[in-house]
Coordinates of C-alpha atoms and ligand atoms in Angstrom, one line a residue:
M6 CA -43.0 -45.9 151.9
S7 CA -40.4 -46.9 150.1
N8 CA -37.0 -45.5 149.6
A9 CA -37.9 -44.6 146.2
T10 CA -39.7 -41.8 147.2
D11 CA -36.9 -39.4 148.9
K12 CA -35.4 -39.5 145.6
P13 CA -36.3 -36.2 144.0
D14 CA -34.3 -34.8 147.7
S15 CA -31.0 -35.8 146.5
A16 CA -32.4 -34.5 142.5
A17 CA -32.8 -31.3 144.0
D18 CA -29.3 -30.9 145.5
E19 CA -27.9 -31.6 142.6
K20 CA -29.7 -28.9 140.7
S21 CA -28.7 -25.3 141.1
L22 CA -31.6 -23.2 143.9
D23 CA -34.7 -21.7 142.1
F24 CA -34.9 -17.7 143.1
I25 CA -37.6 -18.7 145.4
R26 CA -35.3 -21.2 147.4
E27 CA -32.2 -19.1 147.1
M28 CA -34.2 -16.2 149.1
V29 CA -34.7 -18.5 151.5
A30 CA -31.7 -19.7 152.1
A31 CA -30.2 -15.9 152.2
D32 CA -32.7 -15.5 155.0
I33 CA -31.1 -18.3 156.6
E34 CA -27.8 -17.1 156.3
A35 CA -28.5 -13.6 157.4
G36 CA -30.5 -14.8 160.1
K37 CA -33.5 -13.6 159.9
H38 CA -36.0 -16.4 160.9
E39 CA -35.3 -19.1 163.3
K40 CA -37.6 -21.9 161.9
I41 CA -39.6 -21.6 158.3
V42 CA -43.0 -21.5 157.6
T43 CA -44.8 -21.5 155.1
R44 CA -48.2 -22.4 154.0
F45 CA -50.5 -23.2 151.1
P46 CA -53.5 -21.8 151.8
P47 CA -56.3 -23.4 149.2
E48 CA -60.0 -21.6 149.1
P49 CA -62.5 -24.8 149.5
N50 CA -64.3 -23.9 147.1
G51 CA -63.4 -26.8 144.3
Y52 CA -61.1 -29.9 144.5
L53 CA -57.1 -29.6 143.8
H54 CA -55.5 -29.9 140.5
I55 CA -52.2 -30.0 139.1
G56 CA -51.3 -26.8 139.4
H57 CA -51.8 -26.5 142.9
A58 CA -49.5 -29.3 143.3
K59 CA -46.8 -27.1 142.4
S60 CA -47.8 -24.8 144.9
I61 CA -47.8 -27.9 147.8
C62 CA -44.9 -29.2 146.3
L63 CA -43.0 -25.5 146.8
N64 CA -44.4 -24.7 149.8
F65 CA -43.7 -28.4 151.3
G66 CA -40.7 -28.9 149.6
I67 CA -38.9 -25.2 151.3
A68 CA -39.9 -26.3 154.7
R69 CA -38.7 -29.8 154.1
E70 CA -35.7 -28.9 152.5
N71 CA -35.1 -26.1 155.8
N72 CA -36.5 -28.4 158.7
G73 CA -39.6 -26.2 158.5
V74 CA -42.9 -26.9 159.2
C75 CA -45.8 -25.8 156.1
N76 CA -49.4 -25.0 157.6
L77 CA -52.6 -26.4 155.5
R78 CA -55.3 -23.8 155.5
M79 CA -58.5 -23.1 154.1
D80 CA -58.8 -19.7 153.1
D81 CA -62.6 -20.0 153.8
T82 CA -63.4 -15.8 154.0
N83 CA -65.7 -16.2 151.5
P84 CA -69.3 -18.0 152.5
V85 CA -70.8 -18.4 149.8
K86 CA -68.8 -20.8 147.4
E87 CA -67.4 -23.0 150.5
D88 CA -68.2 -26.5 151.4
V89 CA -67.2 -28.6 153.7
E90 CA -67.0 -31.6 150.9
Y91 CA -64.3 -29.6 149.4
V92 CA -62.3 -29.6 152.5
Q93 CA -62.5 -32.9 153.1
S94 CA -61.2 -33.7 149.8
I95 CA -58.1 -31.1 150.4
Q96 CA -56.7 -32.4 153.0
D97 CA -56.8 -36.3 151.3
D98 CA -55.5 -35.2 148.6
L99 CA -52.7 -33.8 150.0
N100 CA -52.2 -36.4 152.0
W101 CA -51.8 -38.5 149.2
L102 CA -49.7 -36.4 147.1
I103 CA -46.4 -35.8 150.3
D104 CA -47.0 -38.9 152.2
G105 CA -43.8 -40.0 153.1
W106 CA -42.1 -37.6 151.3
A107 CA -43.1 -34.6 153.7
D108 CA -45.5 -35.5 156.3
H109 CA -43.1 -34.7 159.0
V110 CA -43.2 -31.0 158.2
K111 CA -47.1 -30.8 158.0
S112 CA -48.8 -28.8 160.5
P113 CA -49.7 -30.3 163.6
E114 CA -53.4 -29.6 162.7
L115 CA -55.7 -28.2 160.2
L116 CA -55.6 -24.5 160.3
F117 CA -59.0 -22.4 158.7
A118 CA -58.5 -18.7 157.7
S119 CA -62.5 -18.4 159.7
D120 CA -60.6 -19.3 163.0
Y121 CA -59.7 -15.7 163.2
F122 CA -62.7 -13.7 162.3
E123 CA -62.6 -12.1 165.6
R124 CA -58.8 -11.2 165.0
F125 CA -59.4 -9.6 161.9
Y126 CA -62.1 -7.5 163.4
N127 CA -59.9 -6.1 166.1
Y128 CA -57.1 -5.4 163.6
A129 CA -59.9 -3.4 161.6
V130 CA -61.0 -1.3 164.7
D131 CA -56.7 -0.7 165.4
L132 CA -56.7 0.8 161.9
I133 CA -59.9 2.5 162.1
K134 CA -59.0 4.1 165.6
A135 CA -55.5 4.9 163.8
G136 CA -57.6 7.0 161.2
K137 CA -56.3 4.9 158.3
A138 CA -59.9 3.2 157.7
F139 CA -63.1 3.9 157.6
V140 CA -66.9 3.1 156.6
C141 CA -68.2 3.9 153.2
D142 CA -71.7 4.5 152.3
L143 CA -71.1 3.7 148.3
N144 CA -72.1 0.8 146.3
A145 CA -70.1 -1.3 144.6
E146 CA -71.5 0.7 141.4
E147 CA -70.0 3.9 142.8
F148 CA -67.3 2.2 144.2
M149 CA -66.3 1.3 140.8
A150 CA -67.0 4.4 139.3
T151 CA -64.7 6.6 141.6
R152 CA -61.9 4.2 142.0
G153 CA -60.0 5.9 138.7
T154 CA -58.6 4.2 135.6
P155 CA -55.1 2.9 135.3
T156 CA -53.8 6.4 134.0
E157 CA -56.5 8.8 135.6
A158 CA -56.4 9.3 139.2
G159 CA -59.4 7.7 141.5
T160 CA -61.5 10.5 143.6
N161 CA -62.1 10.5 147.1
S162 CA -65.2 8.6 148.6
P163 CA -67.5 11.3 149.9
H164 CA -67.3 9.9 153.4
R165 CA -63.6 9.9 153.6
D166 CA -63.6 12.1 156.7
R167 CA -65.8 10.5 158.7
S168 CA -64.4 10.6 162.2
V169 CA -62.9 7.9 164.1
E170 CA -65.5 7.6 166.5
E171 CA -68.1 7.7 163.6
N172 CA -66.3 4.9 161.9
L173 CA -65.9 2.9 164.8
D174 CA -70.1 3.0 165.6
L175 CA -70.9 1.8 161.6
F176 CA -68.5 -0.4 161.5
K177 CA -69.7 -2.0 165.0
R178 CA -73.6 -1.3 163.9
M179 CA -72.1 -3.4 160.0
R180 CA -71.0 -6.1 162.5
E181 CA -74.7 -6.6 164.1
G182 CA -75.9 -7.1 160.9
E183 CA -78.1 -3.5 161.1
F184 CA -77.7 -3.2 157.7
P185 CA -78.2 -5.0 154.1
D186 CA -75.5 -6.3 151.8
G187 CA -73.7 -4.0 149.9
A188 CA -74.9 -1.2 152.0
K189 CA -71.5 -0.4 153.4
T190 CA -68.1 -1.0 153.1
L191 CA -65.1 -1.0 155.2
R192 CA -62.3 1.0 153.3
A193 CA -58.5 1.4 153.7
K194 CA -57.5 5.2 154.1
I195 CA -54.3 5.3 151.2
D196 CA -54.8 7.1 148.6
M197 CA -57.0 7.9 145.4
A198 CA -54.4 8.8 143.1
S199 CA -51.9 5.7 143.7
P200 CA -50.7 4.8 140.2
N201 CA -51.8 1.3 141.7
I202 CA -55.5 0.9 141.8
H203 CA -55.1 -1.7 144.4
M204 CA -53.5 0.6 146.8
R205 CA -56.6 3.7 146.2
D206 CA -58.5 3.1 149.5
P207 CA -59.5 -0.9 148.6
A208 CA -62.0 -2.3 150.7
F209 CA -61.3 -4.7 153.5
Y210 CA -65.0 -5.4 154.6
R211 CA -68.1 -6.1 152.6
I212 CA -71.6 -7.3 154.2
R213 CA -72.6 -10.4 153.6
H214 CA -75.8 -11.9 154.8
A215 CA -74.6 -15.6 154.1
H216 CA -74.1 -18.8 156.4
H217 CA -71.0 -19.7 156.7
H218 CA -69.7 -23.8 156.5
R219 CA -68.1 -23.4 159.9
T220 CA -69.1 -20.0 161.6
G221 CA -73.1 -20.6 160.8
D222 CA -74.6 -17.0 161.0
D223 CA -72.0 -15.8 163.6
W224 CA -71.0 -12.7 161.0
C225 CA -72.3 -11.1 158.5
I226 CA -69.5 -8.9 157.4
Y227 CA -66.6 -11.2 155.7
P228 CA -62.8 -9.5 154.9
T229 CA -61.6 -9.3 151.5
Y230 CA -59.1 -11.5 150.2
D231 CA -56.5 -8.3 150.1
F232 CA -57.4 -7.4 154.0
A233 CA -57.5 -11.2 155.3
H234 CA -54.2 -13.0 153.6
C235 CA -51.6 -10.7 155.0
L236 CA -53.1 -11.3 158.7
E237 CA -53.2 -15.2 158.3
D238 CA -49.9 -15.3 157.5
S239 CA -48.9 -13.3 160.2
I240 CA -51.5 -15.1 163.0
E241 CA -49.9 -18.2 162.3
G242 CA -45.9 -16.7 162.0
I243 CA -45.5 -17.6 158.1
T244 CA -42.0 -16.5 157.1
H245 CA -42.7 -16.6 153.2
S246 CA -45.9 -16.8 152.1
L247 CA -45.6 -17.6 148.2
C248 CA -48.3 -16.7 145.9
T249 CA -48.9 -16.8 142.3
L250 CA -48.2 -13.7 139.9
E251 CA -51.1 -11.9 139.8
F252 CA -50.4 -11.3 143.2
E253 CA -47.5 -9.2 142.3
V254 CA -49.5 -6.3 142.3
H255 CA -51.4 -6.9 145.8
R256 CA -47.6 -7.4 147.5
P257 CA -47.9 -2.8 148.3
L258 CA -51.6 -3.6 149.8
Y259 CA -49.8 -6.7 151.6
D260 CA -47.5 -4.7 153.3
W261 CA -48.9 -1.4 153.9
I262 CA -51.3 -3.5 155.9
L263 CA -49.1 -4.9 157.8
D264 CA -46.8 -1.8 158.4
N265 CA -49.5 0.0 159.8
L266 CA -50.8 -2.5 162.4
D267 CA -48.5 -3.4 165.8
V268 CA -48.0 -7.1 164.3
P269 CA -45.2 -9.2 165.1
R270 CA -42.0 -8.4 163.8
P271 CA -40.5 -9.9 161.4
Q272 CA -43.6 -9.9 158.8
P273 CA -44.0 -12.4 156.5
R274 CA -42.9 -11.5 153.2
Q275 CA -44.8 -12.3 149.9
T276 CA -43.3 -13.7 147.0
E277 CA -44.9 -14.1 143.2
F278 CA -44.0 -17.6 140.9
A279 CA -45.8 -18.4 137.7
R280 CA -48.6 -20.3 137.9
L281 CA -48.4 -23.7 136.1
N282 CA -50.4 -24.0 133.0
L283 CA -50.8 -27.2 130.9
N284 CA -51.5 -27.7 127.3
Y285 CA -54.8 -29.7 126.9
T286 CA -56.1 -28.7 129.8
V287 CA -57.9 -26.7 131.4
M288 CA -57.6 -25.9 135.2
S289 CA -59.4 -22.9 136.1
K290 CA -61.9 -24.2 139.1
R291 CA -65.1 -22.3 137.9
K292 CA -64.7 -24.4 134.3
L293 CA -63.6 -27.8 136.1
L294 CA -66.8 -27.7 138.4
S295 CA -68.8 -26.6 135.6
L296 CA -67.7 -29.7 133.8
V297 CA -69.3 -32.0 136.5
E298 CA -71.9 -30.0 137.3
D299 CA -73.0 -30.3 133.3
G300 CA -72.6 -33.6 133.5
I301 CA -69.9 -33.9 130.8
V302 CA -67.4 -36.0 133.4
D303 CA -68.8 -38.0 136.4
D304 CA -67.5 -36.0 138.6
W305 CA -64.5 -33.8 140.3
N306 CA -62.6 -37.6 140.5
D307 CA -63.1 -38.2 137.1
P308 CA -59.6 -39.7 135.3
R309 CA -60.3 -37.3 132.9
M310 CA -60.1 -34.4 134.9
P311 CA -57.3 -32.4 136.2
T312 CA -56.9 -32.6 139.1
I313 CA -55.2 -34.2 142.0
S314 CA -57.9 -37.3 143.0
A315 CA -58.1 -37.8 139.7
C316 CA -54.6 -38.3 139.2
R317 CA -55.0 -41.0 142.3
R318 CA -58.1 -42.7 140.7
R319 CA -56.0 -43.2 137.4
G320 CA -53.1 -44.6 138.9
V321 CA -50.7 -42.0 138.9
P322 CA -48.1 -42.4 141.5
A323 CA -48.1 -39.1 143.8
E324 CA -44.4 -40.1 143.5
A325 CA -44.4 -39.1 139.5
L326 CA -46.6 -35.9 140.4
R327 CA -43.8 -34.1 142.2
R328 CA -40.9 -35.7 139.9
F329 CA -43.0 -33.4 137.4
C330 CA -43.4 -30.1 139.7
D331 CA -39.5 -30.4 140.5
I332 CA -39.1 -30.6 136.3
V333 CA -40.9 -27.4 135.6
G334 CA -39.4 -25.7 138.3
V335 CA -40.1 -21.8 139.7
T336 CA -39.9 -18.7 137.8
K337 CA -41.3 -15.2 137.4
F338 CA -42.1 -15.8 134.2
N339 CA -45.9 -17.3 132.8
S340 CA -45.8 -20.4 130.5
L341 CA -47.6 -23.1 129.1
T342 CA -46.5 -26.5 130.1
D343 CA -46.4 -29.3 127.5
V344 CA -49.0 -31.8 129.1
A345 CA -46.3 -34.6 127.3
L346 CA -43.8 -33.7 130.0
L347 CA -46.0 -34.6 132.6
E348 CA -47.2 -37.8 130.9
H349 CA -43.5 -38.7 129.8
T350 CA -43.1 -38.6 133.7
I351 CA -45.9 -40.7 134.7
R352 CA -44.5 -43.2 132.4
E353 CA -40.9 -43.0 133.7
V354 CA -42.7 -43.7 136.8
L355 CA -44.6 -46.5 136.2
N356 CA -41.7 -48.3 134.3
K357 CA -40.2 -48.9 137.6
E358 CA -43.4 -49.9 139.2
S359 CA -45.8 -52.2 136.9
V360 CA -45.9 -55.6 136.7
R361 CA -46.0 -57.1 133.2
R362 CA -49.1 -58.4 132.2
F363 CA -50.9 -58.9 128.3
G364 CA -54.0 -57.3 128.0
V365 CA -56.5 -58.0 125.2
L366 CA -58.6 -55.1 124.6
R367 CA -60.8 -55.9 121.5
P368 CA -60.3 -59.9 121.2
I369 CA -60.4 -62.3 118.3
K370 CA -60.6 -65.7 119.0
V371 CA -57.4 -67.7 117.3
V372 CA -58.0 -71.5 117.0
I373 CA -54.4 -73.2 116.7
T374 CA -55.4 -76.6 114.7
N375 CA -53.1 -78.3 115.6
Y376 CA -52.4 -77.9 118.9
P377 CA -53.7 -81.0 120.9
K378 CA -57.6 -80.7 122.1
N379 CA -57.1 -80.4 125.7
G380 CA -53.7 -79.4 125.9
E381 CA -52.4 -77.0 128.3
E382 CA -49.1 -75.6 128.9
D383 CA -47.5 -72.7 131.0
C384 CA -45.3 -70.3 129.3
E385 CA -42.8 -67.8 131.0
G386 CA -42.6 -64.0 130.5
P387 CA -40.5 -61.1 132.5
N388 CA -42.4 -59.7 135.5
N389 CA -41.1 -56.6 135.7
P390 CA -37.7 -55.9 134.0
A391 CA -37.2 -52.5 134.8
A392 CA -37.3 -53.3 138.6
E393 CA -34.5 -54.5 140.8
D394 CA -36.2 -57.9 141.6
Q395 CA -37.1 -59.1 138.2
G396 CA -38.4 -62.1 138.6
T397 CA -41.1 -63.8 136.0
R398 CA -44.7 -65.1 135.8
T399 CA -45.9 -68.0 134.5
M400 CA -49.2 -68.0 131.9
P401 CA -51.6 -70.5 130.6
F402 CA -51.2 -71.3 126.9
T403 CA -54.1 -73.5 125.5
R404 CA -55.5 -74.0 121.7
E405 CA -57.6 -71.2 122.0
V406 CA -56.2 -67.6 122.5
Y407 CA -57.3 -64.1 121.9
I408 CA -55.6 -62.1 120.0
D409 CA -56.0 -57.9 119.5
A410 CA -58.3 -57.3 116.6
E411 CA -55.5 -54.9 116.4
D412 CA -52.8 -56.9 115.6
F413 CA -55.0 -58.6 112.7
M414 CA -55.7 -56.9 109.5
E415 CA -56.9 -58.8 106.5
E416 CA -55.9 -56.7 103.8
P417 CA -52.8 -55.0 105.4
P418 CA -51.2 -51.9 103.6
P419 CA -47.4 -52.3 103.0
K420 CA -45.0 -52.9 106.4
Y421 CA -47.9 -54.3 108.2
F422 CA -46.1 -56.8 110.2
R423 CA -48.9 -58.5 112.4
L424 CA -51.2 -61.3 111.2
R425 CA -52.6 -61.5 107.9
P426 CA -54.2 -64.0 106.3
G427 CA -50.9 -67.0 105.4
G428 CA -49.0 -64.6 107.2
E429 CA -46.7 -65.8 110.3
V430 CA -46.2 -63.9 113.6
R431 CA -44.8 -64.7 117.3
L432 CA -47.0 -65.3 120.4
K433 CA -45.3 -63.2 122.9
Y434 CA -43.3 -65.8 124.7
A435 CA -44.9 -68.3 122.7
Y436 CA -44.9 -70.0 119.9
I437 CA -45.2 -68.7 116.1
I438 CA -48.2 -69.1 114.6
K439 CA -49.7 -69.2 111.1
C440 CA -52.9 -68.0 109.8
E441 CA -54.6 -70.5 107.5
E442 CA -58.3 -69.2 107.4
V443 CA -60.4 -66.5 108.3
V444 CA -63.9 -67.8 109.5
K445 CA -66.6 -65.0 109.0
N446 CA -70.1 -64.1 110.7
D447 CA -73.1 -63.9 108.7
D448 CA -73.4 -59.8 109.2
G449 CA -68.8 -60.6 107.8
S450 CA -67.1 -59.8 111.0
I451 CA -64.2 -61.9 112.2
A452 CA -65.9 -64.9 114.3
E453 CA -62.6 -66.5 115.0
L454 CA -59.4 -67.5 113.2
R455 CA -57.8 -71.0 112.2
C456 CA -54.4 -70.5 112.6
T457 CA -51.3 -74.0 113.2
Y458 CA -48.9 -73.4 115.1
D459 CA -44.5 -74.2 114.9
E460 CA -44.5 -76.5 117.5
G461 CA -40.1 -76.1 117.9
S462 CA -40.6 -72.1 117.7
K463 CA -41.3 -72.1 121.9
R464 CA -37.9 -71.3 123.8
G465 CA -35.4 -73.8 123.7
G466 CA -37.2 -75.9 120.7
P467 CA -35.3 -76.3 117.4
T468 CA -37.1 -73.3 115.7
A469 CA -37.0 -70.9 118.3
D470 CA -34.4 -68.9 116.9
R471 CA -36.8 -68.8 113.5
K472 CA -37.3 -65.0 112.8
V473 CA -40.7 -63.7 111.9
K474 CA -41.4 -59.6 112.0
G475 CA -44.2 -59.6 114.1
T476 CA -44.8 -60.2 118.1
I477 CA -48.5 -59.6 119.9
H478 CA -49.8 -60.7 123.3
W479 CA -52.3 -63.0 123.6
V480 CA -54.0 -64.6 126.3
S481 CA -55.2 -68.0 127.2
A482 CA -59.4 -68.1 126.0
K483 CA -60.2 -70.5 128.9
H484 CA -58.0 -69.2 131.2
A485 CA -58.7 -65.0 130.4
L486 CA -60.0 -63.0 133.4
D487 CA -63.4 -60.8 131.7
A488 CA -62.7 -57.2 132.5
T489 CA -64.0 -54.3 132.1
V490 CA -61.3 -51.4 130.7
H491 CA -62.0 -48.3 130.9
L492 CA -59.7 -46.3 128.0
Y493 CA -59.3 -42.3 128.9
E494 CA -58.0 -40.3 126.5
R495 CA -57.3 -36.2 126.8
L496 CA -60.3 -34.7 127.9
F497 CA -59.6 -31.8 125.1
N498 CA -58.1 -32.2 121.7
V499 CA -56.8 -29.0 121.5
P500 CA -54.0 -27.2 123.3
E501 CA -55.2 -24.6 124.4
P502 CA -59.8 -24.9 125.0
G503 CA -61.2 -22.1 124.7
A504 CA -58.8 -19.8 123.4
D505 CA -59.7 -17.7 120.6
D506 CA -62.8 -16.6 122.7
R507 CA -64.4 -20.2 121.8
D508 CA -66.6 -21.7 124.4
F509 CA -63.9 -24.3 126.1
V510 CA -66.5 -27.2 126.0
E511 CA -66.5 -27.0 122.1
D512 CA -62.6 -28.3 122.4
L513 CA -63.8 -31.5 124.3
N514 CA -62.3 -34.6 123.1
P515 CA -65.6 -36.8 121.9
N516 CA -63.0 -40.0 122.2
S517 CA -61.5 -38.7 125.4
L518 CA -63.1 -42.2 127.0
E519 CA -64.1 -45.5 125.7
T520 CA -65.4 -48.6 127.4
V521 CA -64.5 -52.4 126.1
Q522 CA -64.6 -56.0 127.5
A523 CA -60.7 -57.6 127.4
K524 CA -59.5 -60.7 127.9
L525 CA -56.7 -60.4 130.3
E526 CA -53.8 -62.6 132.1
P527 CA -55.2 -64.0 134.4
S528 CA -53.5 -63.6 137.5
L529 CA -54.0 -59.7 136.8
A530 CA -57.5 -60.7 139.1
D531 CA -54.2 -61.2 141.7
L532 CA -53.6 -57.3 141.8
K533 CA -55.1 -54.9 144.2
P534 CA -57.0 -52.3 143.5
G535 CA -55.0 -49.2 142.8
D536 CA -51.8 -51.2 142.1
P537 CA -50.6 -50.2 138.5
C538 CA -49.6 -53.1 135.6
Q539 CA -48.4 -52.2 132.1
F540 CA -50.1 -54.5 129.6
E541 CA -47.1 -55.2 127.5
R542 CA -47.3 -53.1 124.3
L543 CA -50.5 -50.8 125.0
G544 CA -50.2 -48.9 127.5
Y545 CA -50.0 -48.5 132.1
F546 CA -53.5 -49.7 133.6
C547 CA -54.4 -49.6 137.1
H548 CA -56.5 -51.8 138.9
A549 CA -60.1 -49.9 138.9
R550 CA -60.6 -48.8 143.2
E551 CA -64.3 -49.8 142.5
S552 CA -63.1 -53.3 140.6
S553 CA -64.9 -56.7 142.4
P554 CA -64.3 -60.1 142.2
D555 CA -67.8 -60.7 140.2
N556 CA -66.9 -57.2 138.0
P557 CA -63.7 -56.6 137.3
A558 CA -62.5 -53.1 136.1
F559 CA -59.2 -51.7 135.0
L560 CA -58.5 -48.3 133.9
R561 CA -55.7 -46.9 131.5
T562 CA -53.7 -44.8 133.1
I563 CA -51.5 -44.0 130.1
T564 CA -50.7 -44.8 126.4
M565 CA -47.2 -46.7 125.9
K566 CA -46.6 -43.8 123.4
D567 CA -44.6 -40.8 124.3
A568 CA -45.1 -37.7 122.5
W569 CA -42.6 -36.3 124.5
T570 CA -39.7 -38.1 123.8
R571 CA -40.5 -37.9 120.3
K572 CA -40.2 -34.8 120.4
K573 CA -36.7 -34.4 122.1
P574 CA -34.0 -34.1 119.4
K575 CA -32.2 -37.1 118.6
K576 CA -28.9 -37.3 119.5
Ligands
ATP21 P1 -58.7 -20.2 141.1 O1 -58.6 -19.3 140.7 O2 -59.1 -21.6 139.6 O3 -60.3 -20.2 141.8 P2 -56.9 -20.4 143.2 O4 -55.7 -19.5 142.6 O5 -57.7 -19.0 143.4 O6 -57.9 -21.2 141.8 P3 -56.7 -21.5 145.6 O7 -57.1 -22.4 145.9 O8 -56.9 -20.3 146.0 O9 -57.1 -21.5 144.0 O10 -55.3 -21.9 145.6 C1 -54.3 -22.1 146.9 C2 -53.1 -21.7 146.3 O11 -52.8 -22.6 144.8 C3 -52.7 -20.4 146.0 O12 -51.5 -20.1 146.7 C4 -52.6 -20.4 144.6 O13 -51.6 -19.5 144.0 C5 -52.1 -21.5 144.1 N1 -52.0 -21.9 142.9 C6 -53.7 -22.5 142.5 N2 -53.5 -22.6 140.6 C7 -52.2 -22.8 140.7 C8 -51.2 -22.9 139.7 N3 -52.2 -23.3 138.5 N4 -49.4 -23.2 140.0 C9 -49.8 -22.7 140.8 N5 -49.8 -22.7 141.9 C10 -51.3 -22.2 141.8
MG22 MG1 -57.6 -18.1 145.4

């Protein structure tokens, strides 16, 4: 990987540490741990999204900065919603996101919570033996009814005082499949009057006769998240278990379970941070899945989705996502981040990485009537002015060129500086042309513009310095690369889709995808699939991965217009 990917490190050095990094630094200072071990524990029930990127950058970042390790663990304790497709996509997306940046801190192998099922079971038996867990026959409804409310204590289960022997026997028979789904649970014996509802004898095991994607039909009882998660962390020797704020109220239970079992010390410590929320975006996996299932988007990696695989397909550099997560930072307060900041960061990174080319998205033909009939010459433009090794590119110029329909208006408003009947404009890196005639089709649409050019107006010519107000892009009609171009916009057109009890699909942007047949600068055919380019004046594009020589395709990663820079106060 290039050195550029190493930059976030130095950026992190200069900044003050966030509260989690401060805590880790203090623990190292106090000699608490030999090695820092973090983990990223996705549930394989959907594709990773930009919110997960924040968690990945935090967990792998902390491991990276402290010569530690970060485990990738599939938190696959729920048999019903999980799928191998997701296990694969999670690995692919994670590897793409951290490649060249944190690969040396990756755990040696992919870990699965389901590999610990037997150990969880044994720990549960230990709790039963210690009189700290019991088998309860209340069904889900009865469980909820006896749980109390935030202001009222719950009531003890009638089965709370079963003997250890009876509990051991029943739990074993639960495992052996003797009881139907929901007939029994294993519950902690803590305190039904606890002000924290999660401490009121929470369920640790449920009966579920369901096939698991890895353990098959070996199990018909499955641990709850609360019971399994702290044990997964403990088994793997995690030092810092970082999760989002909604788990703060579960932390006493996390600690209670480990405190009451014979597990290695020091125990992992759970710390919570605010999840990333983006405006104009939905990030819940349930909602994303429904967009896929209802055919509103092509798939999880449809470039309009907020998933990591969609970002990759759309030409967003991994570095831009990492830099964005770095800028957003880590706090204890939930907030809504402006998607314009993400877009701004993508532009910043692409500005450096993209070659400049011309792309005419909605072509109108221009015939330059005083240009030699079979004439052809090269014009020269910059290759990438933002790169260290700039270089130039050449593009052929001929008598017939295409310009963008947006750059011509028959009856323009005031201050329209592009082409108009009788008006002049500079073709970028080439000549000044003047529109002499608009030729129409029978239906009134424009067939072509007939223009004349100022022969001396090219660079180095006698009238090269002549000023005209507008400069537009173009491509030679004879040489143009015909390509399909997908123009993506935000998937939602309101800042908070689904707010005020609306169905979030009501807020979909009906114009989030437009596909056009474009005329492109011919050398774009040489771009490798996945490579970025800037269509000058229009935005950043990417040579689509599904592109082929017969059917070239490009897609728009992001437009040029930067809503973030505009929002910042002027200096
Ligand atoms: P969902 O509720 O949509 O299913 P989840 O939070 O349950 O999402 P997981 O697969 O369990 O998704 O998440 C894996 C890890 O990523 C967890 O540690 C979780 O806290 C973290 N994470 C998920 N969403 C975000 C987010 N928006 N911002 C930061 N971290 C997140
Ligand atoms: Mg989860």
